[in-house]
């Protein structure tokens, strides 16, 4: 990791659980957030989020795409997390560009410097998705 | 049948991946480069424990929750050197099917499988790669990964 440690006085959220159905978006967001010092858990469904929250793993922030295809919308997920688990922040995102921006915001508060600009993250996600589109027949 | 990849094979075999970040991906001729592993496991608690452990050991670890996601990661051109996959997964492709697909599409990529079998030997040779028998110690997994990457 090339980022330099920053001094922060207050205690910082350390574990982020990402909920994002697309594996390429999820992996890119996760690497970005790891790059600024968070421990990141990657989940692809709301069921996975609750599997983790019900385990003994401590999660500080759930970072979720609001437009989920499963039985729970992002908003319902957020409500349920807030009602059933205390001390967990929920960040809802809407689409990839918004998710990249919000990840950038989160990185600003992270223990380490941002690995690169959120715009670069967005660009990277688009490139990965385009490669998949052109190389994997659906 | 399983989808064939167009395009990305050459990109992959040269050892260059997306490279846009310039951070993880470097040419292959040095030993300092972080090897990229892909872990395929549908049970999230196992996946995250395995991936966390392997990251602590210094690998770049990509995660997929099923074979279809694994194909996406390959299609995106990620410079994967080794895949560690559960054999039993939901979806239309099992870990064995994935191993077969990788063997055909990316013969240079090493494959290690994990199979649920509570007794018996801790590893066996499968048709498309080594099979670790569950439960296995993280240290055993690490030793097998290092061996495969060196082979």
CSV table of C-alpha atoms in Angstrom, one decimal:
chain,number,residue,atom,x,y,z
A,1,UNK,CA,0.0,0.0,0.0
A,2,UNK,CA,1.5,3.3,-1.1
A,3,UNK,CA,-0.8,5.6,1.0
A,4,UNK,CA,0.8,7.3,4.0
A,5,UNK,CA,-0.7,7.1,7.4
A,6,UNK,CA,-2.6,10.1,8.7
A,7,UNK,CA,-2.9,11.1,12.3
A,8,UNK,CA,-6.5,11.1,13.4
A,9,UNK,CA,-7.5,12.1,16.9
A,10,UNK,CA,-11.0,10.7,17.2
A,11,UNK,CA,-11.8,7.0,17.0
A,12,UNK,CA,-12.7,6.0,13.5
A,13,UNK,CA,-15.1,3.5,12.0
A,14,UNK,CA,-13.0,0.6,10.8
A,15,UNK,CA,-15.2,-2.1,9.2
A,16,UNK,CA,-17.3,-1.4,6.2
A,17,UNK,CA,-19.7,-4.0,4.8
A,18,UNK,CA,-20.4,-3.4,1.1
A,19,UNK,CA,-23.7,-4.7,-0.3
A,20,UNK,CA,-23.5,-4.5,-4.1
A,21,UNK,CA,-25.0,-7.1,-6.5
A,22,UNK,CA,-22.4,-6.6,-9.3
A,23,UNK,CA,-19.2,-8.4,-8.5
A,24,UNK,CA,-17.0,-6.0,-10.5
A,25,UNK,CA,-18.5,-2.9,-8.8
A,26,UNK,CA,-18.3,-4.6,-5.4
A,27,UNK,CA,-14.7,-5.6,-5.8
A,28,UNK,CA,-13.6,-2.2,-7.1
A,29,UNK,CA,-15.3,-0.3,-4.2
A,30,UNK,CA,-13.9,-2.8,-1.7
A,31,UNK,CA,-10.3,-2.4,-3.0
A,32,UNK,CA,-10.7,1.4,-2.9
A,33,UNK,CA,-11.9,1.4,0.6
A,34,UNK,CA,-9.2,-1.1,1.7
A,35,UNK,CA,-6.8,1.3,0.1
A,36,UNK,CA,-7.7,4.0,2.6
A,37,UNK,CA,-7.4,1.7,5.5
A,38,UNK,CA,-10.9,0.2,6.1
A,39,UNK,CA,-11.5,-3.5,6.7
A,40,UNK,CA,-14.0,-4.3,4.1
A,41,UNK,CA,-16.5,-7.2,3.9
A,42,UNK,CA,-18.0,-7.9,0.5
A,43,UNK,CA,-21.6,-9.0,0.3
A,44,UNK,CA,-23.9,-9.5,-2.7
A,45,UNK,CA,-27.3,-9.8,-1.0
A,46,UNK,CA,-29.1,-8.4,2.0
A,47,UNK,CA,-29.2,-12.0,3.3
A,48,UNK,CA,-25.4,-11.9,3.4
A,49,UNK,CA,-25.5,-8.6,5.3
A,50,UNK,CA,-27.7,-10.1,8.0
A,51,UNK,CA,-25.5,-13.3,8.1
A,52,UNK,CA,-22.6,-11.1,9.0
A,53,UNK,CA,-24.4,-8.7,11.4
A,54,UNK,CA,-25.8,-11.7,13.2
A,55,UNK,CA,-22.3,-13.2,13.6
A,56,UNK,CA,-19.8,-11.9,16.1
A,57,UNK,CA,-18.1,-9.8,13.5
A,58,UNK,CA,-18.2,-6.1,14.3
A,59,UNK,CA,-19.4,-3.9,11.5
A,60,UNK,CA,-19.4,-0.1,11.7
A,61,UNK,CA,-20.9,0.9,8.4
A,62,UNK,CA,-23.1,-0.8,5.9
A,63,UNK,CA,-22.5,0.6,2.4
A,64,UNK,CA,-25.4,-0.5,0.2
A,65,UNK,CA,-26.8,0.0,-3.2
A,66,UNK,CA,-30.4,1.3,-2.7
A,67,UNK,CA,-31.8,-0.4,-5.9
A,68,UNK,CA,-31.6,-4.0,-4.9
A,69,UNK,CA,-33.1,-6.7,-7.0
A,70,UNK,CA,-33.9,-9.1,-4.1
A,71,UNK,CA,-36.8,-9.1,-1.6
A,72,UNK,CA,-35.5,-6.1,0.3
A,73,UNK,CA,-35.0,-2.7,-1.1
A,74,UNK,CA,-32.0,-0.7,0.1
A,75,UNK,CA,-34.3,1.5,2.1
A,76,UNK,CA,-35.9,-1.5,3.8
A,77,UNK,CA,-32.5,-2.9,4.5
A,78,UNK,CA,-31.5,0.4,6.1
A,79,UNK,CA,-34.6,0.5,8.3
A,80,UNK,CA,-34.1,-3.0,9.5
A,81,UNK,CA,-30.4,-2.5,10.2
A,82,UNK,CA,-31.2,0.7,12.2
A,83,UNK,CA,-34.0,-1.0,14.1
A,84,UNK,CA,-32.2,-4.3,15.0
A,85,UNK,CA,-28.6,-3.3,15.4
A,86,UNK,CA,-27.3,-0.4,17.3
A,87,UNK,CA,-24.3,1.7,16.3
A,88,UNK,CA,-24.2,0.8,12.7
A,89,UNK,CA,-24.4,3.5,10.1
A,90,UNK,CA,-26.0,2.8,6.8
A,91,UNK,CA,-24.9,4.6,3.6
A,92,UNK,CA,-27.3,4.1,0.7
A,93,UNK,CA,-26.0,4.7,-2.8
A,94,UNK,CA,-27.8,5.0,-6.0
A,95,UNK,CA,-25.9,3.8,-9.1
A,96,UNK,CA,-22.2,3.4,-9.7
A,97,UNK,CA,-21.3,7.1,-10.0
A,98,UNK,CA,-22.9,7.9,-6.7
A,99,UNK,CA,-21.3,4.9,-5.0
A,100,UNK,CA,-17.9,6.0,-6.2
A,101,UNK,CA,-18.5,9.5,-4.8
A,102,UNK,CA,-19.8,8.2,-1.5
A,103,UNK,CA,-16.8,5.8,-1.3
A,104,UNK,CA,-14.6,8.9,-1.8
A,105,UNK,CA,-16.3,10.7,1.0
A,106,UNK,CA,-15.8,7.7,3.3
A,107,UNK,CA,-12.2,7.6,2.3
A,108,UNK,CA,-11.8,11.2,3.4
A,109,UNK,CA,-12.5,10.0,6.9
A,110,UNK,CA,-10.5,6.8,6.6
A,111,UNK,CA,-7.3,6.1,8.5
A,112,UNK,CA,-5.2,6.4,5.3
A,113,UNK,CA,-5.0,8.8,2.4
A,114,UNK,CA,-7.3,8.1,-0.5
A,115,UNK,CA,-5.6,5.7,-2.9
A,116,UNK,CA,-6.9,7.7,-5.9
A,117,UNK,CA,-9.7,10.0,-6.9
A,118,UNK,CA,-13.2,8.6,-6.9
A,119,UNK,CA,-13.4,9.7,-10.5
A,120,UNK,CA,-10.6,7.2,-11.2
A,121,UNK,CA,-12.5,4.5,-9.3
A,122,UNK,CA,-15.6,5.2,-11.5
A,123,UNK,CA,-13.4,5.0,-14.6
A,124,UNK,CA,-11.9,1.7,-13.5
A,125,UNK,CA,-15.4,0.2,-12.9
A,126,UNK,CA,-16.6,1.3,-16.3
A,127,UNK,CA,-13.5,-0.3,-17.9
A,128,UNK,CA,-13.9,-3.6,-16.1
A,129,UNK,CA,-17.6,-3.7,-17.0
A,130,UNK,CA,-16.9,-2.9,-20.6
A,131,UNK,CA,-14.3,-5.7,-20.8
A,132,UNK,CA,-16.8,-8.1,-19.3
A,133,UNK,CA,-19.5,-7.0,-21.8
A,134,UNK,CA,-17.3,-7.5,-24.8
A,135,UNK,CA,-15.7,-10.8,-23.7
A,136,UNK,CA,-18.4,-12.8,-22.0
A,137,UNK,CA,-21.3,-13.6,-24.2
A,138,UNK,CA,-24.4,-13.3,-22.1
B,1,UNK,CA,-22.0,-25.3,-22.5
B,2,UNK,CA,-20.1,-22.8,-20.6
B,3,UNK,CA,-19.3,-19.5,-22.2
B,4,UNK,CA,-16.0,-19.0,-23.9
B,5,UNK,CA,-14.1,-15.8,-23.4
B,6,UNK,CA,-13.3,-13.7,-26.4
B,7,UNK,CA,-10.6,-11.1,-26.2
B,8,UNK,CA,-9.1,-11.3,-22.8
B,9,UNK,CA,-6.8,-14.3,-23.1
B,10,UNK,CA,-3.9,-12.5,-24.6
B,11,UNK,CA,-4.3,-9.6,-22.2
B,12,UNK,CA,-4.2,-12.1,-19.4
B,13,UNK,CA,-1.4,-14.3,-20.4
B,14,UNK,CA,0.9,-11.3,-20.8
B,15,UNK,CA,0.5,-10.7,-17.1
B,16,UNK,CA,-1.0,-7.3,-17.5
B,17,UNK,CA,-4.4,-6.6,-16.1
B,18,UNK,CA,-6.5,-3.5,-16.1
B,19,UNK,CA,-3.7,-1.5,-14.7
B,20,UNK,CA,-5.6,1.7,-14.6
B,21,UNK,CA,-4.9,2.1,-10.9
B,22,UNK,CA,-1.2,1.5,-11.5
B,23,UNK,CA,-1.1,0.2,-8.0
B,24,UNK,CA,-1.6,-3.5,-8.0
B,25,UNK,CA,-0.7,-4.5,-11.5
B,26,UNK,CA,2.8,-4.6,-12.7
B,27,UNK,CA,4.7,-6.6,-15.2
B,28,UNK,CA,5.4,-10.1,-14.2
B,29,UNK,CA,9.1,-10.4,-14.2
B,30,UNK,CA,9.7,-9.2,-10.6
B,31,UNK,CA,9.1,-11.2,-7.4
B,32,UNK,CA,7.8,-8.2,-5.5
B,33,UNK,CA,4.4,-8.1,-7.2
B,34,UNK,CA,1.5,-9.0,-5.1
B,35,UNK,CA,0.0,-12.2,-6.6
B,36,UNK,CA,-3.8,-11.9,-7.3
B,37,UNK,CA,-5.9,-14.7,-6.0
B,38,UNK,CA,-9.6,-15.3,-6.7
B,39,UNK,CA,-11.6,-16.9,-3.9
B,40,UNK,CA,-14.9,-18.4,-4.9
B,41,UNK,CA,-17.2,-19.4,-2.1
B,42,UNK,CA,-20.9,-19.0,-1.6
B,43,UNK,CA,-20.9,-19.0,2.2
B,44,UNK,CA,-20.1,-15.4,3.2
B,45,UNK,CA,-18.6,-16.1,6.7
B,46,UNK,CA,-16.2,-18.7,5.2
B,47,UNK,CA,-15.4,-16.4,2.2
B,48,UNK,CA,-14.6,-13.4,4.4
B,49,UNK,CA,-12.5,-15.4,6.9
B,50,UNK,CA,-10.5,-17.0,4.1
B,51,UNK,CA,-10.0,-13.8,2.2
B,52,UNK,CA,-9.0,-11.8,5.2
B,53,UNK,CA,-6.5,-14.4,6.1
B,54,UNK,CA,-5.0,-14.4,2.6
B,55,UNK,CA,-4.9,-10.6,2.5
B,56,UNK,CA,-3.0,-10.7,5.8
B,57,UNK,CA,-0.5,-13.0,4.1
B,58,UNK,CA,0.1,-10.3,1.5
B,59,UNK,CA,-2.0,-11.4,-1.4
B,60,UNK,CA,-4.3,-9.3,-3.5
B,61,UNK,CA,-7.6,-11.2,-3.1
B,62,UNK,CA,-10.6,-10.9,-5.3
B,63,UNK,CA,-13.9,-12.5,-4.1
B,64,UNK,CA,-16.7,-14.2,-6.0
B,65,UNK,CA,-19.8,-15.8,-4.4
B,66,UNK,CA,-20.4,-18.2,-7.3
B,67,UNK,CA,-18.9,-19.4,-10.5
B,68,UNK,CA,-20.8,-16.9,-12.6
B,69,UNK,CA,-19.2,-14.0,-10.7
B,70,UNK,CA,-15.8,-15.7,-11.1
B,71,UNK,CA,-16.3,-15.7,-14.9
B,72,UNK,CA,-17.1,-12.0,-14.7
B,73,UNK,CA,-13.8,-11.3,-12.8
B,74,UNK,CA,-11.9,-13.2,-15.5
B,75,UNK,CA,-13.8,-11.4,-18.3
B,76,UNK,CA,-12.8,-8.1,-16.8
B,77,UNK,CA,-9.2,-9.0,-17.4
B,78,UNK,CA,-8.0,-9.2,-13.8
B,79,UNK,CA,-4.5,-10.7,-13.6
B,80,UNK,CA,-5.5,-13.8,-11.6
B,81,UNK,CA,-2.8,-16.3,-10.9
B,82,UNK,CA,-4.7,-18.8,-8.7
B,83,UNK,CA,-8.3,-19.6,-8.0
B,84,UNK,CA,-9.4,-21.2,-4.8
B,85,UNK,CA,-13.0,-22.4,-5.2
B,86,UNK,CA,-15.5,-24.4,-3.2
B,87,UNK,CA,-16.7,-27.4,-5.2
B,88,UNK,CA,-20.3,-27.2,-4.1
B,89,UNK,CA,-21.9,-24.0,-5.1
B,90,UNK,CA,-25.4,-22.9,-6.1
B,91,UNK,CA,-25.9,-21.9,-9.7
B,92,UNK,CA,-25.4,-23.6,-13.0
B,93,UNK,CA,-21.7,-24.1,-12.7
B,94,UNK,CA,-20.0,-26.0,-9.8
B,95,UNK,CA,-16.5,-25.5,-8.6
B,96,UNK,CA,-15.5,-28.5,-10.7
B,97,UNK,CA,-17.1,-26.9,-13.8
B,98,UNK,CA,-15.3,-23.7,-13.0
B,99,UNK,CA,-12.0,-25.5,-12.7
B,100,UNK,CA,-12.6,-27.1,-16.1
B,101,UNK,CA,-13.5,-23.8,-17.7
B,102,UNK,CA,-10.3,-22.2,-16.3
B,103,UNK,CA,-8.2,-25.1,-17.4
B,104,UNK,CA,-9.5,-24.6,-21.0
B,105,UNK,CA,-9.5,-20.8,-21.1
B,106,UNK,CA,-6.6,-20.0,-18.9
B,107,UNK,CA,-4.3,-23.0,-18.7
B,108,UNK,CA,-1.6,-21.0,-16.8
B,109,UNK,CA,-4.0,-20.2,-13.9
B,110,UNK,CA,-3.6,-22.5,-10.9
B,111,UNK,CA,-6.7,-24.0,-9.4
B,112,UNK,CA,-7.2,-25.3,-5.9
B,113,UNK,CA,-10.6,-26.7,-4.9
B,114,UNK,CA,-12.2,-27.2,-1.5
B,115,UNK,CA,-14.6,-30.1,-1.0
B,116,UNK,CA,-16.8,-30.8,2.0
B,117,UNK,CA,-15.7,-34.1,3.5
B,118,UNK,CA,-15.3,-34.4,7.2
B,119,UNK,CA,-13.0,-37.3,7.2
B,120,UNK,CA,-10.3,-38.7,4.9
B,121,UNK,CA,-7.1,-37.2,3.6
B,122,UNK,CA,-6.7,-33.4,3.8
B,123,UNK,CA,-6.0,-33.1,0.1
B,124,UNK,CA,-6.4,-35.1,-3.0
B,125,UNK,CA,-5.6,-34.7,-6.7
B,126,UNK,CA,-8.6,-33.8,-8.8
B,127,UNK,CA,-8.9,-33.9,-12.6
B,128,UNK,CA,-8.4,-30.1,-12.9
B,129,UNK,CA,-6.3,-29.3,-9.8
B,130,UNK,CA,-5.6,-30.1,-6.2
B,131,UNK,CA,-8.6,-30.6,-3.9
B,132,UNK,CA,-8.4,-29.6,-0.2
B,133,UNK,CA,-10.8,-31.5,2.0
B,134,UNK,CA,-12.8,-29.5,4.6
B,135,UNK,CA,-12.2,-28.6,7.3
B,136,UNK,CA,-8.7,-27.4,6.6
B,137,UNK,CA,-6.4,-25.2,8.6
B,138,UNK,CA,-5.6,-21.8,7.1
B,139,UNK,CA,-2.0,-22.7,7.3
B,140,UNK,CA,-2.6,-25.8,5.1
B,141,UNK,CA,-4.4,-23.6,2.6
B,142,UNK,CA,-1.5,-21.1,2.5
B,143,UNK,CA,1.0,-23.9,2.1
B,144,UNK,CA,-0.9,-25.3,-0.9
B,145,UNK,CA,-1.3,-21.9,-2.5
B,146,UNK,CA,2.4,-21.1,-2.1
B,147,UNK,CA,3.3,-24.5,-3.6
B,148,UNK,CA,1.0,-24.0,-6.6
B,149,UNK,CA,2.3,-20.5,-7.2
B,150,UNK,CA,5.8,-21.7,-7.2
B,151,UNK,CA,5.1,-24.7,-9.5
